[in-house]
XYZ file of C-alpha atoms in Angstrom:
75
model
C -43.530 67.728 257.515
C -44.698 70.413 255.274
C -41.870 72.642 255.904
C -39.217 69.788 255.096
C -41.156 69.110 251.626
C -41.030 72.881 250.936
C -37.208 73.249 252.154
C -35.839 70.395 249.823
C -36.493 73.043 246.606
C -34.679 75.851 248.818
C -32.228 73.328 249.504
C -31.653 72.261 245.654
C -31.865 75.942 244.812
C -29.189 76.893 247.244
C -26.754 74.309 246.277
C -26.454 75.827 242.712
C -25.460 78.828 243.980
C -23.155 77.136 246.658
C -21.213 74.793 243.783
C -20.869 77.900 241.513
C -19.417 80.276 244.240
C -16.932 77.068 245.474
C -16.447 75.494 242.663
C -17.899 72.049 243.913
C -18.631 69.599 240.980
C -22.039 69.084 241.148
C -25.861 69.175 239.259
C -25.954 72.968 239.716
C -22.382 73.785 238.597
C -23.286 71.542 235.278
C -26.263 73.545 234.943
C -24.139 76.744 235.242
C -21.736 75.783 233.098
C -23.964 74.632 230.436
C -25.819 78.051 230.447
C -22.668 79.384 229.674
C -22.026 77.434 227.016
C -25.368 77.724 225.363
C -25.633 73.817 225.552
C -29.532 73.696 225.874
C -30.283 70.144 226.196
C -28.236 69.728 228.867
C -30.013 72.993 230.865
C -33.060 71.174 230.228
C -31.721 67.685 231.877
C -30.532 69.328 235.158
C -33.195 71.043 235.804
C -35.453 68.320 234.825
C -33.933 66.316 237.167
C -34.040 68.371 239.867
C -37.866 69.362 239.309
C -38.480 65.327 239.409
C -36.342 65.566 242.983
C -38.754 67.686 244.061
C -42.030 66.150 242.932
C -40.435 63.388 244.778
C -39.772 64.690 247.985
C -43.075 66.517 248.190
C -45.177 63.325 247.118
C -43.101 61.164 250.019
C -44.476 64.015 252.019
C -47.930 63.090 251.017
C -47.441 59.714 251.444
C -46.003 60.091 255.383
C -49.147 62.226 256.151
C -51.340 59.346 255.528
C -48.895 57.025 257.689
C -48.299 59.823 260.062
C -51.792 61.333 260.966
C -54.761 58.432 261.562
C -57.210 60.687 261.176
C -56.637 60.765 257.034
C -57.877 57.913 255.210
C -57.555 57.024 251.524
C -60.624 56.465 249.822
């Protein structure tokens, strides 16, 4: 479980690299392309939103070890 939490940010990370290179439309070709353009508060969205994907995956993580593993109890 850990390793899927940690591989969604690889994931994410790789994708911007993968929409520049094939020119896919996508959150990481916006980003990109907004860097380019020097249009800051649109750098600051994407990646925004993709740091809140992540926070997100890794607290469902969290949430399935408690659901997953008896043995840990909330308090």
């Amino acid at each position: 479980m850990t390793v899927i939490g940690l591989q969604v940010g690889l994931l994410v990370g790789g994708a911007i690299v993968t929409e520049t290179v094939f020119a896919v439309p996508g959150v990481g070709r916006l980003i990109v392309g907004a860097i380019r353009q020097l249009d800051f508060p649109i750098v600051q969205a994407g990646v925004f939103v993709i740091a809140l994907l992540v926070v997100l995956v890794n607290f469902t993580v969290d949430l399935l070890y408690v659901y997953l593993n008896p043995q840990i109890r909330v308090r």
